[in-house]
mmCIF file of C-alpha atoms in Angstrom:
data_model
loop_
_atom_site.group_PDB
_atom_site.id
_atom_site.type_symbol
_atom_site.label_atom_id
_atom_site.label_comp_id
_atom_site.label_asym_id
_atom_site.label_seq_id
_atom_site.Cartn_x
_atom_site.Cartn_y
_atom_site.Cartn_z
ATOM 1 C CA UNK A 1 9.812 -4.200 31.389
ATOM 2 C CA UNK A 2 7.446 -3.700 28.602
ATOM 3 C CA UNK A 3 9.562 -3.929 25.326
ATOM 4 C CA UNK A 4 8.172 -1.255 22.538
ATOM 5 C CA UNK A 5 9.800 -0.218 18.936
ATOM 6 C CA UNK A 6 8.684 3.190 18.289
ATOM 7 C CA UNK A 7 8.559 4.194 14.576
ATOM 8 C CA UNK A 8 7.379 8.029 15.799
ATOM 9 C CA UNK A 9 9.409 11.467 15.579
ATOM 10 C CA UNK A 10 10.505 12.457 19.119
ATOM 11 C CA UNK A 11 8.726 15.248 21.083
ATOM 12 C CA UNK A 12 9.227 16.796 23.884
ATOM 13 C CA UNK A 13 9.895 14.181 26.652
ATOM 14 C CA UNK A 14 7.899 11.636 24.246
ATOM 15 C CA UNK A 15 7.249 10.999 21.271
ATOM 16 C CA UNK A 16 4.596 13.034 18.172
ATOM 17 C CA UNK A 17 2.594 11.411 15.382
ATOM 18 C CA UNK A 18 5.234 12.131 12.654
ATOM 19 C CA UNK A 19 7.219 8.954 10.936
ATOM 20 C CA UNK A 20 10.441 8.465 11.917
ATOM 21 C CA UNK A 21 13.540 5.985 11.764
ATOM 22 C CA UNK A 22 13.088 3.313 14.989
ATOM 23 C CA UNK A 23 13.604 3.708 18.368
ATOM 24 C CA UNK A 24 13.652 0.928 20.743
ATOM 25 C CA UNK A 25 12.518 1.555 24.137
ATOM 26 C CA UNK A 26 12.394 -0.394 27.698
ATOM 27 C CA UNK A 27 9.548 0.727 29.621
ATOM 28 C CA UNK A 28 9.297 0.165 33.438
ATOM 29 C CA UNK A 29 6.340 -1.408 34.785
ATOM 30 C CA UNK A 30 5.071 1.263 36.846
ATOM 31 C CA UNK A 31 5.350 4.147 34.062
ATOM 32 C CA UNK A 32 2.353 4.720 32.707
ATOM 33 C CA UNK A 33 3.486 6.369 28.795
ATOM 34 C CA UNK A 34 5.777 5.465 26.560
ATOM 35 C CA UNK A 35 8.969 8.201 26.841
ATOM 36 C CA UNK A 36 12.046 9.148 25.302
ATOM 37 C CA UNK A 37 13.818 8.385 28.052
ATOM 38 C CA UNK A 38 13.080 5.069 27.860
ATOM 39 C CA UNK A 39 14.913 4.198 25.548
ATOM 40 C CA UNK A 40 17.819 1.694 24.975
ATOM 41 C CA UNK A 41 19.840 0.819 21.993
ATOM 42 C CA UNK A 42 18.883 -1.552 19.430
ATOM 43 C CA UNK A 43 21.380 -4.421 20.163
ATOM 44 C CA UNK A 44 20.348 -4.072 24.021
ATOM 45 C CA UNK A 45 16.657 -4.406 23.291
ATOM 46 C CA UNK A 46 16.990 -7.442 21.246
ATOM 47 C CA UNK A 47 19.233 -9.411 23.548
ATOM 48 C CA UNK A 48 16.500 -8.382 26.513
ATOM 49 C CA UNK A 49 13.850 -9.945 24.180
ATOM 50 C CA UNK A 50 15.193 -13.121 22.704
ATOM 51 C CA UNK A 51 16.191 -13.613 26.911
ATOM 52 C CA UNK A 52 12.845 -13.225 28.071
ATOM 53 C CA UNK A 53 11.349 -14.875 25.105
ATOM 54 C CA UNK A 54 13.101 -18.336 25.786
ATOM 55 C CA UNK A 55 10.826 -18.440 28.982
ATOM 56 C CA UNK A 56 9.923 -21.854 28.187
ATOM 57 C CA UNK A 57 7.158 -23.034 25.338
ATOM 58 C CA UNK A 58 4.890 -25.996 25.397
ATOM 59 C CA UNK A 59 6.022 -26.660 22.062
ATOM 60 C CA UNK A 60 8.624 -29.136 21.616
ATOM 61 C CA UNK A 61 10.032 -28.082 18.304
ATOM 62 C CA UNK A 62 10.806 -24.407 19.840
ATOM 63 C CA UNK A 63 12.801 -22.917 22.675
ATOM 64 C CA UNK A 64 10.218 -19.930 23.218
ATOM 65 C CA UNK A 65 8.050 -17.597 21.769
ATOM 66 C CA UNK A 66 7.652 -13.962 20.648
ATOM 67 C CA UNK A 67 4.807 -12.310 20.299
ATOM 68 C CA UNK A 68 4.493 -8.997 18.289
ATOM 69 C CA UNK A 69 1.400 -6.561 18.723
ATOM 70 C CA UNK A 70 0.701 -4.449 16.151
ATOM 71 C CA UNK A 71 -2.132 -1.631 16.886
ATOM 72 C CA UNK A 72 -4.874 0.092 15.162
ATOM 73 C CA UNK A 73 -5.693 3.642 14.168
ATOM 74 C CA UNK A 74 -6.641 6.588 16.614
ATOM 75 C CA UNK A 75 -4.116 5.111 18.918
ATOM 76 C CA UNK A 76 -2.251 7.748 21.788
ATOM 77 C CA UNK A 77 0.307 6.084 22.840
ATOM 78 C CA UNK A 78 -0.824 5.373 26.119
ATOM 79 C CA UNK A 79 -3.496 3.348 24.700
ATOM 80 C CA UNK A 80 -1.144 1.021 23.226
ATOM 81 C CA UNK A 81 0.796 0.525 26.279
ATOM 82 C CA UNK A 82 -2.385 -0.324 28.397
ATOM 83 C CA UNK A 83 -3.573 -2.689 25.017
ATOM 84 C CA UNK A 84 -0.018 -4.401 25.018
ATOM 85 C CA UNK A 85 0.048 -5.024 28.816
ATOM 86 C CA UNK A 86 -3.393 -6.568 28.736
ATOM 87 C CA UNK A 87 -2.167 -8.900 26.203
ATOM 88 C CA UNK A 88 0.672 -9.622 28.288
ATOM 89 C CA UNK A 89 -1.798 -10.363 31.361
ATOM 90 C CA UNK A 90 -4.318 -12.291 29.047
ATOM 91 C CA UNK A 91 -1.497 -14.745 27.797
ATOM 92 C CA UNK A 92 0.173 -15.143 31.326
ATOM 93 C CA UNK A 93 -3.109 -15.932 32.851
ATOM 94 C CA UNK A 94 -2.983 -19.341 30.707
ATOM 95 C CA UNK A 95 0.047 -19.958 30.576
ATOM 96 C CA UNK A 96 2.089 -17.896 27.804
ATOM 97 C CA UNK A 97 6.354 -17.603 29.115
ATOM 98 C CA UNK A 98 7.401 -16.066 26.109
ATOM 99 C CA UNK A 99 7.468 -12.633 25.709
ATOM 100 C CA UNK A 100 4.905 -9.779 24.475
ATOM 101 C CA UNK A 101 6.658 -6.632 22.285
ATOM 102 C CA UNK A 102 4.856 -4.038 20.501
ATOM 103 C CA UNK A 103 5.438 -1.912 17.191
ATOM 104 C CA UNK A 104 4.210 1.347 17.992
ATOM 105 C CA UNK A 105 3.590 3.268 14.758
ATOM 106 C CA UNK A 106 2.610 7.028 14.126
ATOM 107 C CA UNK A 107 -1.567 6.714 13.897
ATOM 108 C CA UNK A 108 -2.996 9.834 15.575
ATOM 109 C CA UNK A 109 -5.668 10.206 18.841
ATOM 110 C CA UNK A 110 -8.148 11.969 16.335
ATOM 111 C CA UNK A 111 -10.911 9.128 14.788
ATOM 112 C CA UNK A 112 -10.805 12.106 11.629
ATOM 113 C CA UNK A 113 -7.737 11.184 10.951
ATOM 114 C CA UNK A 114 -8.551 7.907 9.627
ATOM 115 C CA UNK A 115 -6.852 8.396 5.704
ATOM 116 C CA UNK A 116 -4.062 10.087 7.173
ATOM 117 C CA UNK A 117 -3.423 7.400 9.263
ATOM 118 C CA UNK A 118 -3.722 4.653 6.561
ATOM 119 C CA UNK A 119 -0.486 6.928 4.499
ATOM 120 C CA UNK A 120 1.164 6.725 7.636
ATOM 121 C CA UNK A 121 0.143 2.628 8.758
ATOM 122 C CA UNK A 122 2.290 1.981 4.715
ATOM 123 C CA UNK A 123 5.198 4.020 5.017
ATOM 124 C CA UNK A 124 5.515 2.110 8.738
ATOM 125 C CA UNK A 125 5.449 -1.369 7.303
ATOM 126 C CA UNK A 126 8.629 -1.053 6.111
ATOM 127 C CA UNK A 127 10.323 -0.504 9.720
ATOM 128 C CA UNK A 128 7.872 -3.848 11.065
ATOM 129 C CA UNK A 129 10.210 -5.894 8.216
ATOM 130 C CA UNK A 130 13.633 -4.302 8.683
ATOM 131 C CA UNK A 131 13.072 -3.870 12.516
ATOM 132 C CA UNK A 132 11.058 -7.001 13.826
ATOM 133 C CA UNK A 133 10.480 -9.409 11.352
ATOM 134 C CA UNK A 134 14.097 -9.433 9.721
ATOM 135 C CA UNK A 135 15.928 -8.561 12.888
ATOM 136 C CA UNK A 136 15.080 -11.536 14.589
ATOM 137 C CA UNK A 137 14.594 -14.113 11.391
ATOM 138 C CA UNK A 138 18.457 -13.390 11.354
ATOM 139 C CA UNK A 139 19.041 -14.941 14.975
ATOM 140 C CA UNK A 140 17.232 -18.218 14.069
ATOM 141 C CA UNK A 141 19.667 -21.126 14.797
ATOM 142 C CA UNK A 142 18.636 -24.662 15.150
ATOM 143 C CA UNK A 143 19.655 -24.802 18.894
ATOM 144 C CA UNK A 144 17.956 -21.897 19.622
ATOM 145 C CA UNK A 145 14.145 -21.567 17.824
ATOM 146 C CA UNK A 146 11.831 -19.175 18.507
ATOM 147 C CA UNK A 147 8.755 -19.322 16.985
ATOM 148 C CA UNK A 148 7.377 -15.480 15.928
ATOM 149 C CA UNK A 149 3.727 -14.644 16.387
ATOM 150 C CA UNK A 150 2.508 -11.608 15.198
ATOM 151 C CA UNK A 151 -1.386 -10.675 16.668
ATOM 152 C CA UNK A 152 -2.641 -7.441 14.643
ATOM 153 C CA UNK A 153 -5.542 -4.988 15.622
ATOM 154 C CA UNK A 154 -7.907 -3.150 13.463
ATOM 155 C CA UNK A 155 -5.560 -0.973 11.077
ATOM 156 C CA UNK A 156 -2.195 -3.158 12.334
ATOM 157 C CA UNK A 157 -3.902 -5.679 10.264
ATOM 158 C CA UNK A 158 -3.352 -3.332 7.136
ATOM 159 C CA UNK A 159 0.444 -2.862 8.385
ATOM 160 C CA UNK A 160 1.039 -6.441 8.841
ATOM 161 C CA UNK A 161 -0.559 -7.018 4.930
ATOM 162 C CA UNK A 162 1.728 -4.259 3.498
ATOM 163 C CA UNK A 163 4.852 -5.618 5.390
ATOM 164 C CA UNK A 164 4.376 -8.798 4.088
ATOM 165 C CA UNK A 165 3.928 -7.749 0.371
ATOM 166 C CA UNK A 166 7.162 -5.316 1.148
ATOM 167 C CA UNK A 167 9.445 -8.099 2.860
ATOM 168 C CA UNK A 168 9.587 -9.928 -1.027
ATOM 169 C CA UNK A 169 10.022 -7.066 -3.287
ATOM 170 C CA UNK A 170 13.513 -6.419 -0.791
ATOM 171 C CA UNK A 171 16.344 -8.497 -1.820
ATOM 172 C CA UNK A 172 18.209 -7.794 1.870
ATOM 173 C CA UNK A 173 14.605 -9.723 3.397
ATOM 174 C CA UNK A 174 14.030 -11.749 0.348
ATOM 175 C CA UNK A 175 16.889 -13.466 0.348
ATOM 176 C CA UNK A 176 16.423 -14.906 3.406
ATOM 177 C CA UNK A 177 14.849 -17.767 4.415
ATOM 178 C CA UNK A 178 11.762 -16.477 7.215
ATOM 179 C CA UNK A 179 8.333 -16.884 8.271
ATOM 180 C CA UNK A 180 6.464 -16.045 11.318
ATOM 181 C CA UNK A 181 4.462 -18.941 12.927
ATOM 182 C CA UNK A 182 1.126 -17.564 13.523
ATOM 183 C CA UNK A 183 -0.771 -14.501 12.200
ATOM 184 C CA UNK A 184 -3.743 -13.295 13.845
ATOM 185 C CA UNK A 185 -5.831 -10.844 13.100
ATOM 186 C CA UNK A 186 -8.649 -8.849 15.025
ATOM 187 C CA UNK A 187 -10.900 -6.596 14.130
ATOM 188 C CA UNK A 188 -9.254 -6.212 10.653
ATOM 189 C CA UNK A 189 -9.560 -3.169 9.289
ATOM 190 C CA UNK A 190 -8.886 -4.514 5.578
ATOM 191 C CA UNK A 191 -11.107 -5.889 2.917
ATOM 192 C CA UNK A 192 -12.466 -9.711 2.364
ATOM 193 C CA UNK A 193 -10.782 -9.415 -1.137
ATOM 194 C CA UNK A 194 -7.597 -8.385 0.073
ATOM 195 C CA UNK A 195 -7.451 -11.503 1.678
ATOM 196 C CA UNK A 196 -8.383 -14.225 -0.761
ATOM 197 C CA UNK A 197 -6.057 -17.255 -1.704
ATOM 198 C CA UNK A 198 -5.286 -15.239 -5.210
ATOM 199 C CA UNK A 199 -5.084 -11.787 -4.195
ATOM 200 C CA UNK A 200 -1.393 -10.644 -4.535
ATOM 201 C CA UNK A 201 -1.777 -7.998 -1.677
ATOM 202 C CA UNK A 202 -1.680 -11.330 0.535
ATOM 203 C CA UNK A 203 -0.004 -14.130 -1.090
ATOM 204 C CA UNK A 204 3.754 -12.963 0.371
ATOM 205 C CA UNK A 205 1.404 -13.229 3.816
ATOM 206 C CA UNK A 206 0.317 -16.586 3.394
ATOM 207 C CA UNK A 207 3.518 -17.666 1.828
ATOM 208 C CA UNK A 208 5.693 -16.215 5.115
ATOM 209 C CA UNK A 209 3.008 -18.094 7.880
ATOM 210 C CA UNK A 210 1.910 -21.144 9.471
ATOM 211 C CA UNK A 211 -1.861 -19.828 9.471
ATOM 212 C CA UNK A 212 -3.677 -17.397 9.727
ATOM 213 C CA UNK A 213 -6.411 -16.539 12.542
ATOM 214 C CA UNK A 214 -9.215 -14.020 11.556
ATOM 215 C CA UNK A 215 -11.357 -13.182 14.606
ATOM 216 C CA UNK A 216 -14.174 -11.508 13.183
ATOM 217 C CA UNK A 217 -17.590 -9.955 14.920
ATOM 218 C CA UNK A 218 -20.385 -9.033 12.643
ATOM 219 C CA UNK A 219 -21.582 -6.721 15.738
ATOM 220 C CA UNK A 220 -18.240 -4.194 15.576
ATOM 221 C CA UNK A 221 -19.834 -1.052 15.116
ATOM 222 C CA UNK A 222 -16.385 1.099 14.008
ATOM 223 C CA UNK A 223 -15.230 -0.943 11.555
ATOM 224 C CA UNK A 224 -19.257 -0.485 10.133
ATOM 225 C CA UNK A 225 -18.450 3.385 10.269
ATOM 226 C CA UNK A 226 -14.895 2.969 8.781
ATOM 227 C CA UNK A 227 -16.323 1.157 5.651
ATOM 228 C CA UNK A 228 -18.359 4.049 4.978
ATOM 229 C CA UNK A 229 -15.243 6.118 4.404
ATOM 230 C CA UNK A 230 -13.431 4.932 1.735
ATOM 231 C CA UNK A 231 -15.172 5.580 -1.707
ATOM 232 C CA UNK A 232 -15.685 1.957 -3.192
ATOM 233 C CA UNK A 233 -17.278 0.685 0.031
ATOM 234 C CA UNK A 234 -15.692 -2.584 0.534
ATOM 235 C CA UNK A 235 -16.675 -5.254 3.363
ATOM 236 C CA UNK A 236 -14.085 -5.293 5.944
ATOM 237 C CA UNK A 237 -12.571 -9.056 7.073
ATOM 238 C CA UNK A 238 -13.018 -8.107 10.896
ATOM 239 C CA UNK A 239 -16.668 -7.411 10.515
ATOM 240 C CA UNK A 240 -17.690 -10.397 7.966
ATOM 241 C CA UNK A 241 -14.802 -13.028 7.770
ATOM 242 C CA UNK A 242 -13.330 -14.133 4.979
ATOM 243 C CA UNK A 243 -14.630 -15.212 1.906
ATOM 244 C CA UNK A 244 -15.407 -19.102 1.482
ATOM 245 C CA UNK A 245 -13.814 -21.332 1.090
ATOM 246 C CA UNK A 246 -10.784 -19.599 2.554
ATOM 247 C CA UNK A 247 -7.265 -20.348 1.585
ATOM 248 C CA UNK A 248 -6.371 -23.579 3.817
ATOM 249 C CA UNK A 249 -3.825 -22.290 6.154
ATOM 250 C CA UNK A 250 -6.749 -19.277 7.332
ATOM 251 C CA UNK A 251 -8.886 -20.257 10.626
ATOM 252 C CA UNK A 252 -11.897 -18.198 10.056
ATOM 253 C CA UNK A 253 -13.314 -17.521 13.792
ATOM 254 C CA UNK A 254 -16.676 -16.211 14.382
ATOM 255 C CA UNK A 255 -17.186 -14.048 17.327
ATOM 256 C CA UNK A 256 -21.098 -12.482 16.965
ATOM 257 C CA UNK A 257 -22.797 -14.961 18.966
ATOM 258 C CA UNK A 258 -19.931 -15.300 21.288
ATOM 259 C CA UNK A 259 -20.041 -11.423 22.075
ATOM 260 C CA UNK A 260 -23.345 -11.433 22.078
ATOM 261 C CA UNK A 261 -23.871 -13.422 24.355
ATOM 262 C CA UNK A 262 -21.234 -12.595 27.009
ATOM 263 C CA UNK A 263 -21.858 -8.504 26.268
ATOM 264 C CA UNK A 264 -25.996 -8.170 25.862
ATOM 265 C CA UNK A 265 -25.895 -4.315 26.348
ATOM 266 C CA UNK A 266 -23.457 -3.743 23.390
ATOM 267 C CA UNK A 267 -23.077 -2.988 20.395
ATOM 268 C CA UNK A 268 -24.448 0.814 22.141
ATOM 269 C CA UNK A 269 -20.574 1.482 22.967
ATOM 270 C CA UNK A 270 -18.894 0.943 19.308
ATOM 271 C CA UNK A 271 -15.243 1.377 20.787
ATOM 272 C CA UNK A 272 -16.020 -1.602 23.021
ATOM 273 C CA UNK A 273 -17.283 -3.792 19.804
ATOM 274 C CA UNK A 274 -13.771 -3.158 18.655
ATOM 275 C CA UNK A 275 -11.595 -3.571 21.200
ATOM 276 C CA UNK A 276 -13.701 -6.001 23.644
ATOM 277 C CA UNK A 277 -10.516 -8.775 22.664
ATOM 278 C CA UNK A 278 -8.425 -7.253 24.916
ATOM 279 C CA UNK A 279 -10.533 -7.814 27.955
ATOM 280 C CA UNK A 280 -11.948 -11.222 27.322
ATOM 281 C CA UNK A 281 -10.155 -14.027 28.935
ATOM 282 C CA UNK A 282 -11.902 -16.764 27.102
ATOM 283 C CA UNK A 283 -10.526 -14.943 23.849
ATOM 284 C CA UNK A 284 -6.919 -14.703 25.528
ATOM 285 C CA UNK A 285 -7.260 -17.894 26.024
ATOM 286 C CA UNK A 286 -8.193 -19.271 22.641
ATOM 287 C CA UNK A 287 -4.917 -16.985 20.938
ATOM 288 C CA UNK A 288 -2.787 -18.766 23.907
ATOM 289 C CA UNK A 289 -3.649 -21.911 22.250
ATOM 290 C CA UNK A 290 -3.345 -20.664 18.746
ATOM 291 C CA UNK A 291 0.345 -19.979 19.370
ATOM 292 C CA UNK A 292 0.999 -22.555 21.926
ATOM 293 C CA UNK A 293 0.141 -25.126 18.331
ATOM 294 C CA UNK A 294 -0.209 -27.981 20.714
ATOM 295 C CA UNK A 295 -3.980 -28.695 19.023
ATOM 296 C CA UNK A 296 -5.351 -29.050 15.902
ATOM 297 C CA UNK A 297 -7.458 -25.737 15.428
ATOM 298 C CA UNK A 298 -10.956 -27.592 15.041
ATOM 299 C CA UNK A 299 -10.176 -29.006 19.294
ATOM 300 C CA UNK A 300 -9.823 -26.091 20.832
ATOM 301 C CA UNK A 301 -11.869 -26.237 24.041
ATOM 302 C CA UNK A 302 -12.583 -22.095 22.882
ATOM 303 C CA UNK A 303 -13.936 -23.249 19.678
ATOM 304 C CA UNK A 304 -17.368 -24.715 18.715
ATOM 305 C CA UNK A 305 -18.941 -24.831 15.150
ATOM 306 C CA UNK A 306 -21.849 -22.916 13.300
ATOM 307 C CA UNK A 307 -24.512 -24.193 11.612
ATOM 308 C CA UNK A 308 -22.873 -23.197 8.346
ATOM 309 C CA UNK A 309 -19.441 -25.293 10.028
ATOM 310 C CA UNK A 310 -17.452 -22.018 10.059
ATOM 311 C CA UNK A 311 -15.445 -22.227 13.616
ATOM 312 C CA UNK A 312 -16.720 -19.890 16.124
ATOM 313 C CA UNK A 313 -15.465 -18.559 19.533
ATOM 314 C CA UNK A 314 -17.344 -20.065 22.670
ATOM 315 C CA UNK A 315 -16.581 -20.518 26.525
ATOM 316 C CA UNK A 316 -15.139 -23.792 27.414
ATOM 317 C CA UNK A 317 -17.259 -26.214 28.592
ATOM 318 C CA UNK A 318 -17.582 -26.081 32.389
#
């Protein structure tokens, strides 16, 4: 089963690109959208995913491990069920026996939709806190501790930002004590400011996380267009990293040279400069051990240095 809360209206046999409260859906293996019919009640889904998530961890302070995907904009729905089972694979294939769930909000299948998907990506970060994050800080016992990842793409890195910031200005998620363990972050689709140490868009983000991961690839030709959008042009973190020297718990990962290398006949095909993590093993690999925490960040057999000591992505040795 592919686990999926769906913050989209219902149409038809599916589901349209309106907001609308969450639905919590169980999809079989061999169906190939995400459909109404799918779906299960709330306390049923999260039972099925704290099971599957205590599938075993390498980490010795946890009893397993649950990962949340949150996509981009100009996302069908199908897309995002192909992206989340790909991360599923990509984890499995080194290792990961927790469990993979995605938050599915209402961003269209039309690229000119961009700004209209950006109203829609805030309104849904309230439903990531109250649904995901909250839901399952509230299970949290000290005989039963799963860590919380939550791995963001493009515009989900916006969500994940605005979630955050909403979580402390609600005294139901305030009041708790909660954090996630990792945050990582591909292809941002948010600004280098947004993300500095004093910038109070991200200080409830740093403040609810172990670190921070920011994959970044100088080379990814949409976020390049997406910049030129927005009237202020600002420099987006997934295309240039974050500014130095970053806050302390932030891993600043450079990817250019890595996709370079391993893809010489792109950046011609800008979707694939965007969404190339999904398909890379040796990427896969390097979140696996981001989450797994059993290394310091700097050891990673994925991870070499630049000549300006920023940490960059590379293929293990042999």
């Amino acid at each position: 089963m592919d686990y999926i809360f769906v913050a989209r209206s219902k149409k038809g046999d599916g589901f349209g690109d309106d907001p609308a409260t969450s639905h919590f859906v169980a999809v079989p293996g061999n169906a190939s959208n995400i459909l109404f019919k799918h779906k299960i009640t709330k306390n049923e889904w999260r039972k099925a995913v704290m099971d599957e998530a205590q599938g075993g961890t390498p980490n010795p302070m946890t009893t397993g491990d649950i990962v949340f995907y949150v996509h981009g904009f100009n996302n069908s729905q199908k897309t995002v069920l192909e992206r989340h089972r790909k991360i599923k694979k990509g984890l499995a294939a080194h290792g990961f026996k927790g469990v993979v769930v995605s938050f599915d909000w209402p961003s269209g299948d039309v690229a000119l939709n961009y700004l209209e998907d950006r109203d829609k990506a805030k309104a849904a970060a309230h439903q990531l806190v109250t649904e995901g994050i909250a839901l399952f800080a509230r299970l949290q016992e000290p005989d039963c501790r799963v860590d919380m990842h939550i791995l963001a793409h493009s515009m989900g890195s916006y969500v994940v930002r605005e979630a955050f910031d909403d979580a402390d200005d609600r005294m139901s998620v305030a009041s708790q004590s909660w954090s996630v363990s990792q945050v990582l972050l591909m292809a941002a689709d948010v600004s280098v400011h947004s993300l500095d140490a004093d910038n109070s868009k991200s200080s409830s983000l740093y403040r609810h996380c172990v670190r921070l991961t920011n994959y970044y690839n100088p080379r990814d030709e949409i976020l390049s267009v997406s910049a030129v959008k927005r009237i202020g042009v600002a420099r987006r973190a997934g295309r240039v990293g974050l500014d130095k020297p970053p806050i302390e718990k932030a891993a600043n990962v450079y990817c250019g040279e890595y996709f370079k290398k391993t893809y010489p006949a792109l950046p011609v095909d800008a979707q694939h400069s965007h969404a190339w993590f999904f398909d890379d093993a040796v990427l896969m690999q390097d979140v696996f051990y981001t989450i797994s925490g059993g290394l310091d960040r700097n050891e990673f057999p994925t991870r070499g240095v630049t000549d300006q000591g920023n940490l960059a992505l590379q293929a293990p040795p042999g």
